[in-house]
PDB file of C-alpha atoms in Angstrom:
ATOM      1  CA  UNK A 171     -13.305  -6.372  12.228  1.00 67.00           C
ATOM      2  CA  UNK A 172     -14.056  -7.573   8.645  1.00 71.00           C
ATOM      3  CA  UNK A 173     -10.976  -8.192   6.763  1.00 92.00           C
ATOM      4  CA  UNK A 174     -10.269  -8.658   3.259  1.00 97.00           C
ATOM      5  CA  UNK A 175      -9.549 -12.378   2.556  1.00 97.00           C
ATOM      6  CA  UNK A 176      -6.572 -13.464  -0.025  1.00 97.00           C
ATOM      7  CA  UNK A 177      -5.509 -16.803  -1.106  1.00 97.00           C
ATOM      8  CA  UNK A 178      -3.229 -18.267  -1.168  1.00 97.00           C
ATOM      9  CA  UNK A 179      -0.940 -16.997   1.288  1.00 96.00           C
ATOM     10  CA  UNK A 180       2.229 -18.455  -0.860  1.00 97.00           C
ATOM     11  CA  UNK A 181       2.824 -19.509  -4.258  1.00 97.00           C
ATOM     12  CA  UNK A 182       5.778 -21.036  -5.628  1.00 97.00           C
ATOM     13  CA  UNK A 183       5.598 -21.510  -9.585  1.00 97.00           C
ATOM     14  CA  UNK A 184       7.889 -22.379 -12.379  1.00 97.00           C
ATOM     15  CA  UNK A 185       8.401 -19.594 -15.016  1.00 96.00           C
ATOM     16  CA  UNK A 186       6.217 -19.869 -17.959  1.00 96.00           C
ATOM     17  CA  UNK A 187       3.473 -21.134 -15.866  1.00 97.00           C
ATOM     18  CA  UNK A 188      -0.065 -19.928 -15.457  1.00 97.00           C
ATOM     19  CA  UNK A 189      -0.939 -18.556 -11.543  1.00 98.00           C
ATOM     20  CA  UNK A 190      -4.044 -17.043 -10.387  1.00 98.00           C
ATOM     21  CA  UNK A 191      -4.843 -15.306  -6.936  1.00 97.00           C
ATOM     22  CA  UNK A 192      -7.964 -14.674  -5.375  1.00 97.00           C
ATOM     23  CA  UNK A 193      -9.435 -12.039  -3.255  1.00 98.00           C
ATOM     24  CA  UNK A 194     -12.395 -11.270  -1.140  1.00 97.00           C
ATOM     25  CA  UNK A 195     -13.100  -7.735  -0.170  1.00 97.00           C
ATOM     26  CA  UNK A 196     -14.736  -6.465   2.694  1.00 96.00           C
ATOM     27  CA  UNK A 197     -18.536  -6.592   2.395  1.00 94.00           C
ATOM     28  CA  UNK A 198     -19.929  -3.504   0.764  1.00 93.00           C
ATOM     29  CA  UNK A 199     -16.619  -2.019  -0.356  1.00 95.00           C
ATOM     30  CA  UNK A 200     -17.159  -1.167  -4.059  1.00 94.00           C
ATOM     31  CA  UNK A 201     -13.629  -0.144  -4.918  1.00 95.00           C
ATOM     32  CA  UNK A 202     -11.039  -2.956  -5.005  1.00 96.00           C
ATOM     33  CA  UNK A 203      -7.372  -2.855  -5.980  1.00 97.00           C
ATOM     34  CA  UNK A 204      -4.723  -5.315  -7.068  1.00 98.00           C
ATOM     35  CA  UNK A 205      -1.129  -4.007  -6.106  1.00 97.00           C
ATOM     36  CA  UNK A 206       2.267  -5.504  -6.506  1.00 97.00           C
ATOM     37  CA  UNK A 207       4.878  -4.999  -3.506  1.00 96.00           C
ATOM     38  CA  UNK A 208       8.615  -5.820  -4.355  1.00 92.00           C
ATOM     39  CA  UNK A 209      10.218  -6.262  -1.002  1.00 85.00           C
ATOM     40  CA  UNK A 210      10.892  -3.053   1.249  1.00 78.00           C
ATOM     41  CA  UNK A 211       9.531  -0.878  -1.488  1.00 87.00           C
ATOM     42  CA  UNK A 212       6.026   0.737  -1.602  1.00 90.00           C
ATOM     43  CA  UNK A 213       2.895  -0.775  -3.545  1.00 94.00           C
ATOM     44  CA  UNK A 214       2.528  -0.547  -7.238  1.00 94.00           C
ATOM     45  CA  UNK A 215      -1.093  -0.250  -8.546  1.00 94.00           C
ATOM     46  CA  UNK A 216      -1.975  -2.939 -11.050  1.00 97.00           C
ATOM     47  CA  UNK A 217      -5.523  -2.688 -11.307  1.00 96.00           C
ATOM     48  CA  UNK A 218      -8.879  -0.690  -9.673  1.00 95.00           C
ATOM     49  CA  UNK A 219     -12.073  -1.675  -9.920  1.00 95.00           C
ATOM     50  CA  UNK A 220     -15.606   0.285  -9.016  1.00 94.00           C
ATOM     51  CA  UNK A 221     -17.953  -2.500  -8.889  1.00 94.00           C
ATOM     52  CA  UNK A 222     -17.272  -4.815 -11.607  1.00 94.00           C
ATOM     53  CA  UNK A 223     -15.618  -2.417 -13.921  1.00 94.00           C
ATOM     54  CA  UNK A 224     -11.953  -1.148 -14.473  1.00 94.00           C
ATOM     55  CA  UNK A 225     -11.339   2.141 -13.815  1.00 92.00           C
ATOM     56  CA  UNK A 226      -7.631   2.080 -13.940  1.00 92.00           C
ATOM     57  CA  UNK A 227      -5.476  -0.621 -15.487  1.00 94.00           C
ATOM     58  CA  UNK A 228      -2.755   1.516 -16.987  1.00 92.00           C
ATOM     59  CA  UNK A 229       0.106  -0.337 -15.229  1.00 92.00           C
ATOM     60  CA  UNK A 230      -1.196  -3.719 -15.734  1.00 95.00           C
ATOM     61  CA  UNK A 231       1.222  -5.739 -18.341  1.00 94.00           C
ATOM     62  CA  UNK A 232      -1.803  -7.060 -20.355  1.00 93.00           C
ATOM     63  CA  UNK A 233       0.225  -9.238 -22.308  1.00 95.00           C
ATOM     64  CA  UNK A 234       0.647 -11.651 -19.468  1.00 97.00           C
ATOM     65  CA  UNK A 235      -1.761 -10.349 -16.825  1.00 97.00           C
ATOM     66  CA  UNK A 236      -5.507 -10.137 -16.375  1.00 97.00           C
ATOM     67  CA  UNK A 237      -7.926  -9.553 -13.651  1.00 97.00           C
ATOM     68  CA  UNK A 238     -11.568  -9.756 -13.225  1.00 96.00           C
ATOM     69  CA  UNK A 239     -14.498  -9.052 -10.651  1.00 95.00           C
ATOM     70  CA  UNK A 240     -17.551 -10.581 -12.344  1.00 86.00           C
ATOM     71  CA  UNK A 241     -20.008 -10.058  -9.890  1.00 89.00           C
ATOM     72  CA  UNK A 242     -18.621  -6.807  -8.405  1.00 86.00           C
ATOM     73  CA  UNK A 243     -17.345  -8.794  -5.191  1.00 93.00           C
ATOM     74  CA  UNK A 244     -14.395 -11.107  -5.401  1.00 96.00           C
ATOM     75  CA  UNK A 245     -11.695 -10.762  -7.678  1.00 97.00           C
ATOM     76  CA  UNK A 246      -9.014 -12.754  -9.603  1.00 98.00           C
ATOM     77  CA  UNK A 247      -5.832 -11.770 -10.704  1.00 98.00           C
ATOM     78  CA  UNK A 248      -4.190 -14.218 -13.112  1.00 98.00           C
ATOM     79  CA  UNK A 249      -0.701 -14.217 -14.800  1.00 98.00           C
ATOM     80  CA  UNK A 250       0.146 -16.178 -17.683  1.00 97.00           C
ATOM     81  CA  UNK A 251       2.808 -17.103 -18.367  1.00 97.00           C
ATOM     82  CA  UNK A 252       4.659 -16.432 -15.312  1.00 97.00           C
ATOM     83  CA  UNK A 253       8.295 -14.453 -15.438  1.00 97.00           C
ATOM     84  CA  UNK A 254      11.109 -14.775 -12.895  1.00 96.00           C
ATOM     85  CA  UNK A 255      10.563 -10.632 -12.433  1.00 95.00           C
ATOM     86  CA  UNK A 256       7.118 -11.441 -11.372  1.00 97.00           C
ATOM     87  CA  UNK A 257       8.210 -12.596  -7.935  1.00 97.00           C
ATOM     88  CA  UNK A 258       6.693  -9.840  -5.562  1.00 97.00           C
ATOM     89  CA  UNK A 259       3.840  -9.845  -3.004  1.00 97.00           C
ATOM     90  CA  UNK A 260       0.503  -9.447  -4.384  1.00 98.00           C
ATOM     91  CA  UNK A 261      -1.663  -7.344  -2.311  1.00 97.00           C
ATOM     92  CA  UNK A 262      -5.521  -6.915  -2.845  1.00 98.00           C
ATOM     93  CA  UNK A 263      -7.029  -3.771  -0.935  1.00 97.00           C
ATOM     94  CA  UNK A 264     -10.655  -2.669  -0.752  1.00 96.00           C
ATOM     95  CA  UNK A 265     -12.766   0.549  -0.143  1.00 93.00           C
ATOM     96  CA  UNK A 266     -15.947   1.815   0.396  1.00 92.00           C
ATOM     97  CA  UNK A 267     -15.116   4.317  -2.267  1.00 85.00           C
ATOM     98  CA  UNK A 268     -12.130   5.626  -4.552  1.00 80.00           C
ATOM     99  CA  UNK A 269     -12.115   8.391  -2.054  1.00 79.00           C
ATOM    100  CA  UNK A 270     -12.031   6.056   1.221  1.00 85.00           C
ATOM    101  CA  UNK A 271      -9.107   4.828   3.201  1.00 88.00           C
ATOM    102  CA  UNK A 272      -8.008   1.178   1.966  1.00 93.00           C
ATOM    103  CA  UNK A 273      -8.283  -2.044   3.585  1.00 95.00           C
ATOM    104  CA  UNK A 274      -5.611  -4.318   2.637  1.00 96.00           C
ATOM    105  CA  UNK A 275      -5.386  -8.059   2.742  1.00 96.00           C
ATOM    106  CA  UNK A 276      -2.144 -10.065   4.051  1.00 95.00           C
ATOM    107  CA  UNK A 277      -1.251 -10.515   0.175  1.00 96.00           C
ATOM    108  CA  UNK A 278       0.172 -13.494  -1.723  1.00 97.00           C
ATOM    109  CA  UNK A 279       4.129 -13.998  -1.778  1.00 96.00           C
ATOM    110  CA  UNK A 280       4.709 -15.152  -5.251  1.00 97.00           C
ATOM    111  CA  UNK A 281       7.893 -16.762  -6.187  1.00 97.00           C
ATOM    112  CA  UNK A 282       8.715 -18.015  -9.586  1.00 97.00           C
ATOM    113  CA  UNK A 283      11.620 -20.102 -10.296  1.00 96.00           C
TER     114      UNK A 283
ATOM    115  CA  UNK B 107      11.073   9.349 -10.275  1.00 55.00           C
ATOM    116  CA  UNK B 108       9.031   8.806  -7.384  1.00 64.00           C
ATOM    117  CA  UNK B 109       6.248  11.672  -6.849  1.00 84.00           C
ATOM    118  CA  UNK B 110       6.587  11.216  -3.292  1.00 92.00           C
ATOM    119  CA  UNK B 111       9.948  10.597  -1.777  1.00 95.00           C
ATOM    120  CA  UNK B 112      10.239   9.331   1.899  1.00 97.00           C
ATOM    121  CA  UNK B 113      13.437   9.717   3.917  1.00 96.00           C
ATOM    122  CA  UNK B 114      15.088   8.116   5.185  1.00 97.00           C
ATOM    123  CA  UNK B 115      14.690   5.119   3.561  1.00 95.00           C
ATOM    124  CA  UNK B 116      15.991   3.186   6.532  1.00 96.00           C
ATOM    125  CA  UNK B 117      16.557   4.035  10.097  1.00 97.00           C
ATOM    126  CA  UNK B 118      17.708   1.676  12.889  1.00 97.00           C
ATOM    127  CA  UNK B 119      17.385   3.151  16.455  1.00 96.00           C
ATOM    128  CA  UNK B 120      17.280   1.892  20.291  1.00 97.00           C
ATOM    129  CA  UNK B 121      14.127   1.835  21.994  1.00 97.00           C
ATOM    130  CA  UNK B 122      13.278   4.911  23.759  1.00 97.00           C
ATOM    131  CA  UNK B 123      14.798   7.218  21.344  1.00 97.00           C
ATOM    132  CA  UNK B 124      12.610  10.054  19.220  1.00 97.00           C
ATOM    133  CA  UNK B 125      12.251  10.072  15.390  1.00 97.00           C
ATOM    134  CA  UNK B 126      10.906  11.522  12.518  1.00 98.00           C
ATOM    135  CA  UNK B 127      10.426  10.323   9.000  1.00 98.00           C
ATOM    136  CA  UNK B 128       9.498  12.508   5.908  1.00 98.00           C
ATOM    137  CA  UNK B 129       7.315  12.166   3.021  1.00 97.00           C
ATOM    138  CA  UNK B 130       7.614  15.206   0.577  1.00 96.00           C
ATOM    139  CA  UNK B 131       6.804  16.005  -2.914  1.00 95.00           C
ATOM    140  CA  UNK B 132       6.510  18.900  -5.336  1.00 92.00           C
ATOM    141  CA  UNK B 133       3.045  18.166  -5.896  1.00 91.00           C
ATOM    142  CA  UNK B 134      -0.041  18.982  -4.073  1.00 92.00           C
ATOM    143  CA  UNK B 135      -2.295  16.295  -2.272  1.00 92.00           C
ATOM    144  CA  UNK B 136      -5.665  16.627  -1.566  1.00 90.00           C
ATOM    145  CA  UNK B 137      -5.323  14.575   1.333  1.00 91.00           C
ATOM    146  CA  UNK B 138      -2.266  12.014   2.183  1.00 94.00           C
ATOM    147  CA  UNK B 139      -2.551   8.640   4.404  1.00 95.00           C
ATOM    148  CA  UNK B 140       0.097   7.005   6.841  1.00 97.00           C
ATOM    149  CA  UNK B 141       0.270   3.152   6.715  1.00 96.00           C
ATOM    150  CA  UNK B 142       2.411   0.844   8.593  1.00 96.00           C
ATOM    151  CA  UNK B 143       3.501  -2.631   7.223  1.00 95.00           C
ATOM    152  CA  UNK B 144       4.873  -5.124   9.395  1.00 93.00           C
ATOM    153  CA  UNK B 145       6.460  -8.276   7.331  1.00 88.00           C
ATOM    154  CA  UNK B 146       4.317 -10.618   5.587  1.00 87.00           C
ATOM    155  CA  UNK B 147       1.147  -8.422   6.151  1.00 91.00           C
ATOM    156  CA  UNK B 148      -0.378  -6.221   4.464  1.00 94.00           C
ATOM    157  CA  UNK B 149      -0.225  -2.261   5.384  1.00 95.00           C
ATOM    158  CA  UNK B 150      -2.472  -1.097   7.810  1.00 95.00           C
ATOM    159  CA  UNK B 151      -3.847   2.479   7.648  1.00 95.00           C
ATOM    160  CA  UNK B 152      -2.509   4.905  10.829  1.00 96.00           C
ATOM    161  CA  UNK B 153      -3.979   8.290   9.750  1.00 96.00           C
ATOM    162  CA  UNK B 154      -5.328  10.320   7.167  1.00 94.00           C
ATOM    163  CA  UNK B 155      -4.538  14.192   6.978  1.00 95.00           C
ATOM    164  CA  UNK B 156      -6.300  16.562   4.814  1.00 93.00           C
ATOM    165  CA  UNK B 157      -5.975  20.207   5.765  1.00 94.00           C
ATOM    166  CA  UNK B 158      -3.052  22.107   5.125  1.00 95.00           C
ATOM    167  CA  UNK B 159      -1.147  22.536   8.755  1.00 96.00           C
ATOM    168  CA  UNK B 160      -3.037  19.944  10.288  1.00 96.00           C
ATOM    169  CA  UNK B 161      -1.599  18.089  13.223  1.00 97.00           C
ATOM    170  CA  UNK B 162      -2.857  14.821  14.246  1.00 97.00           C
ATOM    171  CA  UNK B 163      -1.913  12.565  17.290  1.00 97.00           C
ATOM    172  CA  UNK B 164      -1.962   8.755  17.709  1.00 95.00           C
ATOM    173  CA  UNK B 165      -0.774   7.996  20.876  1.00 96.00           C
ATOM    174  CA  UNK B 166       2.944   8.364  20.546  1.00 97.00           C
ATOM    175  CA  UNK B 167       2.744   9.191  17.159  1.00 97.00           C
ATOM    176  CA  UNK B 168       2.408  12.883  15.915  1.00 98.00           C
ATOM    177  CA  UNK B 169       1.648  13.509  12.276  1.00 98.00           C
ATOM    178  CA  UNK B 170       1.581  16.924  10.226  1.00 98.00           C
ATOM    179  CA  UNK B 171       0.416  17.925   6.839  1.00 97.00           C
ATOM    180  CA  UNK B 172       2.620  20.812   5.311  1.00 96.00           C
ATOM    181  CA  UNK B 173       0.807  24.041   5.158  1.00 96.00           C
ATOM    182  CA  UNK B 174       1.008  23.942   1.418  1.00 95.00           C
ATOM    183  CA  UNK B 175       0.055  20.028   1.055  1.00 94.00           C
ATOM    184  CA  UNK B 176       2.908  19.243  -0.332  1.00 95.00           C
ATOM    185  CA  UNK B 177       4.419  17.188   2.335  1.00 96.00           C
ATOM    186  CA  UNK B 178       4.195  15.637   5.462  1.00 97.00           C
ATOM    187  CA  UNK B 179       5.812  14.034   8.677  1.00 98.00           C
ATOM    188  CA  UNK B 180       5.575  11.446  11.034  1.00 98.00           C
ATOM    189  CA  UNK B 181       7.254  11.845  14.458  1.00 98.00           C
ATOM    190  CA  UNK B 182       7.562   8.997  17.082  1.00 98.00           C
ATOM    191  CA  UNK B 183       8.001   9.615  20.562  1.00 98.00           C
ATOM    192  CA  UNK B 184       9.980   7.174  23.104  1.00 97.00           C
ATOM    193  CA  UNK B 185      10.003   4.578  19.985  1.00 97.00           C
ATOM    194  CA  UNK B 186       9.299   0.825  21.035  1.00 97.00           C
ATOM    195  CA  UNK B 187       9.775  -2.343  19.452  1.00 96.00           C
ATOM    196  CA  UNK B 188       6.550  -2.841  18.640  1.00 95.00           C
ATOM    197  CA  UNK B 189       6.897   0.484  16.268  1.00 96.00           C
ATOM    198  CA  UNK B 190       9.170  -1.610  13.770  1.00 96.00           C
ATOM    199  CA  UNK B 191       7.752  -1.948  10.334  1.00 95.00           C
ATOM    200  CA  UNK B 192       7.568  -0.232   6.852  1.00 96.00           C
ATOM    201  CA  UNK B 193       6.043   3.207   7.047  1.00 97.00           C
ATOM    202  CA  UNK B 194       4.161   4.090   4.036  1.00 97.00           C
ATOM    203  CA  UNK B 195       2.756   7.311   2.874  1.00 96.00           C
ATOM    204  CA  UNK B 196       0.423   7.930  -0.079  1.00 95.00           C
ATOM    205  CA  UNK B 197      -1.205  10.796  -1.363  1.00 92.00           C
ATOM    206  CA  UNK B 198      -4.256  11.661  -3.172  1.00 88.00           C
ATOM    207  CA  UNK B 199      -3.268  14.121  -5.936  1.00 83.00           C
ATOM    208  CA  UNK B 200      -5.334  17.322  -6.618  1.00 75.00           C
ATOM    209  CA  UNK B 201      -7.012  17.199  -9.672  1.00 70.00           C
ATOM    210  CA  UNK B 202      -6.029  13.517 -10.314  1.00 64.00           C
ATOM    211  CA  UNK B 203      -9.191  11.506 -10.134  1.00 65.00           C
ATOM    212  CA  UNK B 204      -8.354  10.140  -7.002  1.00 67.00           C
ATOM    213  CA  UNK B 205      -5.236   8.255  -7.856  1.00 76.00           C
ATOM    214  CA  UNK B 206      -3.348   7.276  -5.105  1.00 86.00           C
ATOM    215  CA  UNK B 207       0.496   7.948  -5.477  1.00 90.00           C
ATOM    216  CA  UNK B 208       2.763   6.048  -3.165  1.00 93.00           C
ATOM    217  CA  UNK B 209       6.024   6.356  -1.373  1.00 94.00           C
ATOM    218  CA  UNK B 210       8.761   3.958  -1.392  1.00 94.00           C
ATOM    219  CA  UNK B 211       8.714   3.772   2.503  1.00 96.00           C
ATOM    220  CA  UNK B 212      10.645   4.182   5.444  1.00 97.00           C
ATOM    221  CA  UNK B 213      12.024   1.123   7.000  1.00 96.00           C
ATOM    222  CA  UNK B 214      12.106   1.564  10.785  1.00 97.00           C
ATOM    223  CA  UNK B 215      13.584  -0.907  13.343  1.00 97.00           C
ATOM    224  CA  UNK B 216      13.564  -0.319  17.163  1.00 97.00           C
ATOM    225  CA  UNK B 217      15.930  -2.387  18.806  1.00 96.00           C
ATOM    226  CA  UNK B 218      15.414  -3.293  22.462  1.00 94.00           C
TER     227      UNK B 218
END
């Protein structure tokens, strides 16, 4: 079964450094999501793409976070500079459309020291 | 304030027992999804319910969508250690441009 690929699986970085996460959605999935999840809590949407366009980034801290999906396929989420409070699991998900169920990757566990 | 309240937040029971977890809201949803998440992995979709009063069964798991489409429950019969995980509900708010609202989850531990 096709999967959403994310890398790296784990990232440890010092505060004030830059960090980037990569996601490759399931082939043909037009909608791509980046979520942040704190341990034991539900996912919090950071940004949603429809093809290469951002359709919702209302919860993205734009002073330090950026996301792109230039060719409407894979996507990168960047944090610069990282802060201690950014430590969390960053999950990428994709779906055929915004009406379809989400398929999640296994996430990137970020630790900021 | 959470739009979707899940309860209990945490549940630890013995293998073989039955349990029910809840997902409640004052808002109406077009549909509601249940996911299970194991440690270190992403959530995996279990079921989507779309019709008020709908009941769906997935082996020992029974999902129900409330008549008013404001709440849902997940009942597990004869729980097994493999059912351990974080159970998340996510709802598609009516007239919300398909924005998915997530609950905080119920952490379930089944002890052998």
